[in-house]
PDB file of C-alpha atoms in Angstrom:
ATOM      1  CA  MET A   1      12.385   3.948 -18.582  1.00  0.00           C
ATOM      2  CA  SER A   2       9.937   6.669 -19.541  1.00  0.00           C
ATOM      3  CA  SER A   3       7.075   7.752 -17.466  1.00  0.00           C
ATOM      4  CA  ILE A   4       4.252   5.373 -18.044  1.00  0.00           C
ATOM      5  CA  GLU A   5       0.692   6.841 -17.464  1.00  0.00           C
ATOM      6  CA  LEU A   6      -1.614   4.262 -16.001  1.00  0.00           C
ATOM      7  CA  THR A   7      -5.234   4.511 -15.568  1.00  0.00           C
ATOM      8  CA  PRO A   8      -6.687   4.315 -12.245  1.00  0.00           C
ATOM      9  CA  SER A   9      -8.060   0.883 -12.846  1.00  0.00           C
ATOM     10  CA  GLN A  10      -4.494  -0.279 -14.100  1.00  0.00           C
ATOM     11  CA  LYS A  11      -2.789   1.436 -10.982  1.00  0.00           C
ATOM     12  CA  THR A  12      -5.074  -0.277  -8.486  1.00  0.00           C
ATOM     13  CA  ILE A  13      -4.592  -3.682 -10.246  1.00  0.00           C
ATOM     14  CA  LEU A  14      -0.947  -3.436 -10.632  1.00  0.00           C
ATOM     15  CA  THR A  15      -0.656  -1.989  -6.891  1.00  0.00           C
ATOM     16  CA  ALA A  16      -2.700  -5.271  -5.716  1.00  0.00           C
ATOM     17  CA  LEU A  17      -0.461  -7.412  -7.741  1.00  0.00           C
ATOM     18  CA  THR A  18       2.838  -6.248  -6.307  1.00  0.00           C
ATOM     19  CA  ASN A  19       1.472  -6.157  -2.711  1.00  0.00           C
ATOM     20  CA  LEU A  20       0.184  -9.859  -3.155  1.00  0.00           C
ATOM     21  CA  HIS A  21       3.511 -10.732  -4.836  1.00  0.00           C
ATOM     22  CA  ARG A  22       5.421  -9.175  -1.712  1.00  0.00           C
ATOM     23  CA  GLU A  23       3.391 -11.360   0.503  1.00  0.00           C
ATOM     24  CA  ALA A  24       3.632 -14.708  -1.682  1.00  0.00           C
ATOM     25  CA  GLU A  25       6.852 -14.123  -3.263  1.00  0.00           C
ATOM     26  CA  ASP A  26       5.304 -16.392  -6.249  1.00  0.00           C
ATOM     27  CA  ALA A  27       2.900 -15.926  -9.316  1.00  0.00           C
ATOM     28  CA  ILE A  28      -0.452 -14.346  -8.239  1.00  0.00           C
ATOM     29  CA  LYS A  29      -3.598 -15.637  -9.773  1.00  0.00           C
ATOM     30  CA  GLY A  30      -5.927 -13.378 -11.433  1.00  0.00           C
ATOM     31  CA  GLU A  31      -8.658 -14.265  -9.209  1.00  0.00           C
ATOM     32  CA  ASP A  32      -6.465 -13.380  -6.009  1.00  0.00           C
ATOM     33  CA  ILE A  33      -6.344 -10.182  -7.749  1.00  0.00           C
ATOM     34  CA  ALA A  34      -9.930  -9.884  -8.520  1.00  0.00           C
ATOM     35  CA  ASP A  35     -10.859 -10.619  -4.870  1.00  0.00           C
ATOM     36  CA  GLU A  36      -8.349  -7.904  -3.480  1.00  0.00           C
ATOM     37  CA  VAL A  37      -9.595  -5.248  -5.687  1.00  0.00           C
ATOM     38  CA  ASP A  38     -13.425  -6.318  -5.914  1.00  0.00           C
ATOM     39  CA  ARG A  39     -13.638  -6.795  -9.522  1.00  0.00           C
ATOM     40  CA  ASN A  40     -14.470  -9.420 -11.981  1.00  0.00           C
ATOM     41  CA  PRO A  41     -11.748 -11.886 -12.892  1.00  0.00           C
ATOM     42  CA  GLY A  42     -12.304 -11.351 -16.500  1.00  0.00           C
ATOM     43  CA  THR A  43     -11.766  -7.604 -16.041  1.00  0.00           C
ATOM     44  CA  ILE A  44      -8.356  -8.588 -14.388  1.00  0.00           C
ATOM     45  CA  ARG A  45      -7.487 -10.505 -17.409  1.00  0.00           C
ATOM     46  CA  ASN A  46      -8.358  -7.639 -19.904  1.00  0.00           C
ATOM     47  CA  GLN A  47      -6.172  -5.354 -17.612  1.00  0.00           C
ATOM     48  CA  MET A  48      -3.347  -7.726 -17.348  1.00  0.00           C
ATOM     49  CA  GLN A  49      -2.778  -7.980 -21.163  1.00  0.00           C
ATOM     50  CA  SER A  50      -2.510  -4.296 -21.340  1.00  0.00           C
ATOM     51  CA  LEU A  51      -0.375  -4.241 -18.510  1.00  0.00           C
ATOM     52  CA  LYS A  52       1.906  -7.309 -20.372  1.00  0.00           C
ATOM     53  CA  ALA A  53       1.893  -4.989 -23.544  1.00  0.00           C
ATOM     54  CA  LEU A  54       3.446  -2.317 -21.441  1.00  0.00           C
ATOM     55  CA  GLN A  55       6.075  -4.800 -19.947  1.00  0.00           C
ATOM     56  CA  LEU A  56       4.838  -4.480 -16.305  1.00  0.00           C
ATOM     57  CA  VAL A  57       3.759  -7.747 -15.806  1.00  0.00           C
ATOM     58  CA  GLU A  58       4.751 -11.346 -16.760  1.00  0.00           C
ATOM     59  CA  GLY A  59       2.327 -14.139 -17.404  1.00  0.00           C
ATOM     60  CA  VAL A  60       3.426 -17.556 -15.591  1.00  0.00           C
ATOM     61  CA  PRO A  61       2.039 -20.568 -17.388  1.00  0.00           C
ATOM     62  CA  GLY A  62       0.717 -23.849 -15.717  1.00  0.00           C
ATOM     63  CA  PRO A  63      -1.247 -24.922 -12.892  1.00  0.00           C
ATOM     64  CA  LYS A  64       0.826 -22.989 -10.400  1.00  0.00           C
ATOM     65  CA  GLY A  65       0.934 -20.001 -12.677  1.00  0.00           C
ATOM     66  CA  GLY A  66      -0.648 -16.554 -12.499  1.00  0.00           C
ATOM     67  CA  TYR A  67       1.194 -13.159 -13.077  1.00  0.00           C
ATOM     68  CA  LYS A  68       4.217 -11.507 -11.775  1.00  0.00           C
ATOM     69  CA  PRO A  69       5.259  -7.938 -11.537  1.00  0.00           C
ATOM     70  CA  THR A  70       8.521  -6.924 -13.379  1.00  0.00           C
ATOM     71  CA  ALA A  71      11.119  -4.405 -11.983  1.00  0.00           C
ATOM     72  CA  ASP A  72       9.430  -1.603 -14.363  1.00  0.00           C
ATOM     73  CA  ALA A  73       6.075  -2.115 -12.289  1.00  0.00           C
ATOM     74  CA  TYR A  74       7.631  -1.024  -9.558  1.00  0.00           C
ATOM     75  CA  GLU A  75       9.302   1.965 -11.193  1.00  0.00           C
ATOM     76  CA  ALA A  76       5.807   2.731 -12.837  1.00  0.00           C
ATOM     77  CA  LEU A  77       4.081   2.969  -9.416  1.00  0.00           C
ATOM     78  CA  ASP A  78       7.280   4.575  -7.750  1.00  0.00           C
ATOM     79  CA  VAL A  79       7.669   2.150  -5.126  1.00  0.00           C
ATOM     80  CA  ASP A  80      11.065   1.355  -3.873  1.00  0.00           C
ATOM     81  CA  GLN A  81      12.018  -2.422  -3.801  1.00  0.00           C
ATOM     82  CA  MET A  82      14.142  -2.718  -0.755  1.00  0.00           C
ATOM     83  CA  ASP A  83      15.631  -6.095   0.280  1.00  0.00           C
ATOM     84  CA  GLU A  84      15.362  -5.282   3.951  1.00  0.00           C
ATOM     85  CA  PRO A  85      13.155  -2.364   4.827  1.00  0.00           C
ATOM     86  CA  ALA A  86      13.426  -0.996   8.183  1.00  0.00           C
ATOM     87  CA  SER A  87      10.508  -2.016  10.127  1.00  0.00           C
ATOM     88  CA  VAL A  88       7.880   0.566  11.280  1.00  0.00           C
ATOM     89  CA  PRO A  89       5.022  -1.240  13.416  1.00  0.00           C
ATOM     90  CA  LEU A  90       1.606  -0.445  12.284  1.00  0.00           C
ATOM     91  CA  GLN A  91      -1.581  -1.394  14.232  1.00  0.00           C
ATOM     92  CA  HIS A  92      -5.218  -1.541  13.440  1.00  0.00           C
ATOM     93  CA  ASN A  93      -7.835  -1.399  16.134  1.00  0.00           C
ATOM     94  CA  SER A  94      -5.079  -2.591  18.491  1.00  0.00           C
ATOM     95  CA  GLU A  95      -4.067  -5.532  16.406  1.00  0.00           C
ATOM     96  CA  VAL A  96      -0.673  -5.641  14.701  1.00  0.00           C
ATOM     97  CA  VAL A  97      -0.717  -5.771  11.010  1.00  0.00           C
ATOM     98  CA  GLU A  98       1.735  -8.093   9.576  1.00  0.00           C
ATOM     99  CA  ASN A  99       1.530  -8.019   5.910  1.00  0.00           C
ATOM    100  CA  ALA A 100       1.858  -4.167   5.251  1.00  0.00           C
ATOM    101  CA  THR A 101       5.336  -2.119   5.183  1.00  0.00           C
ATOM    102  CA  VAL A 102       4.982   1.678   6.176  1.00  0.00           C
ATOM    103  CA  GLU A 103       6.812   3.333   3.536  1.00  0.00           C
ATOM    104  CA  SER A 104       6.234   7.167   4.399  1.00  0.00           C
ATOM    105  CA  ILE A 105       4.286   9.558   6.860  1.00  0.00           C
ATOM    106  CA  ASP A 106       3.462  12.981   5.761  1.00  0.00           C
ATOM    107  CA  LEU A 107       2.059  15.462   8.239  1.00  0.00           C
ATOM    108  CA  SER A 108      -0.132  18.116   7.198  1.00  0.00           C
ATOM    109  CA  SER A 109      -1.075  21.394   8.968  1.00  0.00           C
ATOM    110  CA  VAL A 110       1.130  20.592  11.799  1.00  0.00           C
ATOM    111  CA  HIS A 111       0.881  24.438  12.854  1.00  0.00           C
ATOM    112  CA  HIS A 112      -2.860  24.116  13.168  1.00  0.00           C
ATOM    113  CA  PRO A 113      -3.555  21.021  15.572  1.00  0.00           C
ATOM    114  CA  GLU A 114      -7.336  20.565  15.434  1.00  0.00           C
ATOM    115  CA  LEU A 115      -6.760  20.145  11.658  1.00  0.00           C
ATOM    116  CA  CYS A 116      -3.457  18.124  11.811  1.00  0.00           C
ATOM    117  CA  ARG A 117      -3.545  15.153   9.620  1.00  0.00           C
ATOM    118  CA  ALA A 118      -1.117  12.172   8.795  1.00  0.00           C
ATOM    119  CA  GLU A 119      -0.987  10.439   5.498  1.00  0.00           C
ATOM    120  CA  ILE A 120       0.201   7.019   5.834  1.00  0.00           C
ATOM    121  CA  HIS A 121       1.929   5.586   2.549  1.00  0.00           C
ATOM    122  CA  LEU A 122       1.894   1.924   2.635  1.00  0.00           C
ATOM    123  CA  GLN A 123       2.846  -1.413   0.728  1.00  0.00           C
ATOM    124  CA  GLY A 124       0.293  -3.833   1.199  1.00  0.00           C
ATOM    125  CA  SER A 125      -3.556  -4.150   1.341  1.00  0.00           C
ATOM    126  CA  ILE A 126      -5.462  -1.473   3.095  1.00  0.00           C
ATOM    127  CA  ARG A 127      -8.902  -3.205   1.939  1.00  0.00           C
ATOM    128  CA  ASP A 128      -9.968  -3.867   5.726  1.00  0.00           C
ATOM    129  CA  PHE A 129      -9.210  -0.492   7.012  1.00  0.00           C
ATOM    130  CA  HIS A 130     -12.458   1.524   7.469  1.00  0.00           C
ATOM    131  CA  GLU A 131     -13.416   5.130   8.298  1.00  0.00           C
ATOM    132  CA  GLY A 132     -13.400   5.557  12.147  1.00  0.00           C
ATOM    133  CA  ASP A 133     -10.882   2.819  12.772  1.00  0.00           C
ATOM    134  CA  SER A 134      -8.208   3.288  15.288  1.00  0.00           C
ATOM    135  CA  VAL A 135      -4.484   3.310  13.775  1.00  0.00           C
ATOM    136  CA  THR A 136      -1.047   3.599  15.318  1.00  0.00           C
ATOM    137  CA  VAL A 137       2.043   3.778  13.585  1.00  0.00           C
ATOM    138  CA  GLY A 138       5.552   3.825  14.931  1.00  0.00           C
ATOM    139  CA  PRO A 139       7.906   4.129  16.794  1.00  0.00           C
ATOM    140  CA  THR A 140       9.796   4.730  13.585  1.00  0.00           C
ATOM    141  CA  PRO A 141      13.482   3.965  13.640  1.00  0.00           C
ATOM    142  CA  LEU A 142      15.126   7.181  13.909  1.00  0.00           C
ATOM    143  CA  SER A 143      13.120   9.536  15.775  1.00  0.00           C
ATOM    144  CA  LYS A 144      10.951   6.885  17.588  1.00  0.00           C
ATOM    145  CA  LEU A 145       8.131   8.997  16.284  1.00  0.00           C
ATOM    146  CA  LYS A 146       4.570   7.257  17.152  1.00  0.00           C
ATOM    147  CA  ILE A 147       1.390   8.417  15.963  1.00  0.00           C
ATOM    148  CA  THR A 148      -2.196   7.150  16.941  1.00  0.00           C
ATOM    149  CA  GLY A 149      -5.264   8.508  15.105  1.00  0.00           C
ATOM    150  CA  THR A 150      -8.422   7.887  13.810  1.00  0.00           C
ATOM    151  CA  LEU A 151      -9.034   6.782  10.020  1.00  0.00           C
ATOM    152  CA  ASP A 152     -10.367   9.895   8.274  1.00  0.00           C
ATOM    153  CA  ALA A 153     -10.258   8.547   4.691  1.00  0.00           C
ATOM    154  CA  LYS A 154      -8.122   6.026   2.519  1.00  0.00           C
ATOM    155  CA  ASP A 155      -6.770   6.101  -0.828  1.00  0.00           C
ATOM    156  CA  ASP A 156      -6.981   2.337  -2.432  1.00  0.00           C
ATOM    157  CA  THR A 157      -5.341   3.155  -5.302  1.00  0.00           C
ATOM    158  CA  ASP A 158      -2.168   4.704  -3.847  1.00  0.00           C
ATOM    159  CA  SER A 159      -2.381   2.454  -0.552  1.00  0.00           C
ATOM    160  CA  ILE A 160      -2.711   5.786   1.636  1.00  0.00           C
ATOM    161  CA  LEU A 161      -4.434   6.002   5.060  1.00  0.00           C
ATOM    162  CA  ILE A 162      -5.403   9.718   6.094  1.00  0.00           C
ATOM    163  CA  LEU A 163      -5.552   9.956   9.896  1.00  0.00           C
ATOM    164  CA  GLU A 164      -6.973  12.451  11.965  1.00  0.00           C
ATOM    165  CA  ILE A 165      -4.345  12.655  14.745  1.00  0.00           C
ATOM    166  CA  ASP A 166      -5.214  12.033  18.219  1.00  0.00           C
ATOM    167  CA  GLU A 167      -1.615  11.815  19.763  1.00  0.00           C
ATOM    168  CA  MET A 168       1.728  11.989  18.341  1.00  0.00           C
ATOM    169  CA  VAL A 169       4.717  11.480  20.609  1.00  0.00           C
ATOM    170  CA  ALA A 170       8.522  11.573  19.830  1.00  0.00           C
ATOM    171  CA  PRO A 171      10.862  10.877  23.049  1.00  0.00           C
ATOM    172  CA  VAL A 172      13.111  13.579  23.670  1.00  0.00           C
ATOM    173  CA  ASP A 173      16.938  12.858  24.268  1.00  0.00           C
ATOM    174  CA  ASN A 174      18.458  14.156  27.484  1.00  0.00           C
TER     175      ASN A 174
END
């Protein structure tokens, strides 16, 4: 499939659809997507028409109907669909987050501890995360890396949390 350039609005809506669909494993109503992205349901319906034309979503008719992402949707969002992704625990204000999957952790400015940030890329909703919240990620499956930090910023479009790192621990094998 050739690369599809999505508008920020399309990307936000498609990301919300894929996250909600991953949780529900069923068709998602436009109203649920509208609630997730804080938009009008009419706006969602209009965007879904353009996403259907791009073959990124399919409509499901009937009372239990709604929208489902296509395989192309995951490719357009550059999201890996895994049957059994490795589990990386995520805590938000000391509460375990059940409906999100840590996709990757990017570290910046590691050589400068006062400026060190971690970008936590998630599959799942980040709307309940707010600046100043405490976030803990890990331990990761292989290195057992665990990062604790304060939420500095977030990117709702790409489901990224940017943490100011308070502590980063990886046990050393003897």
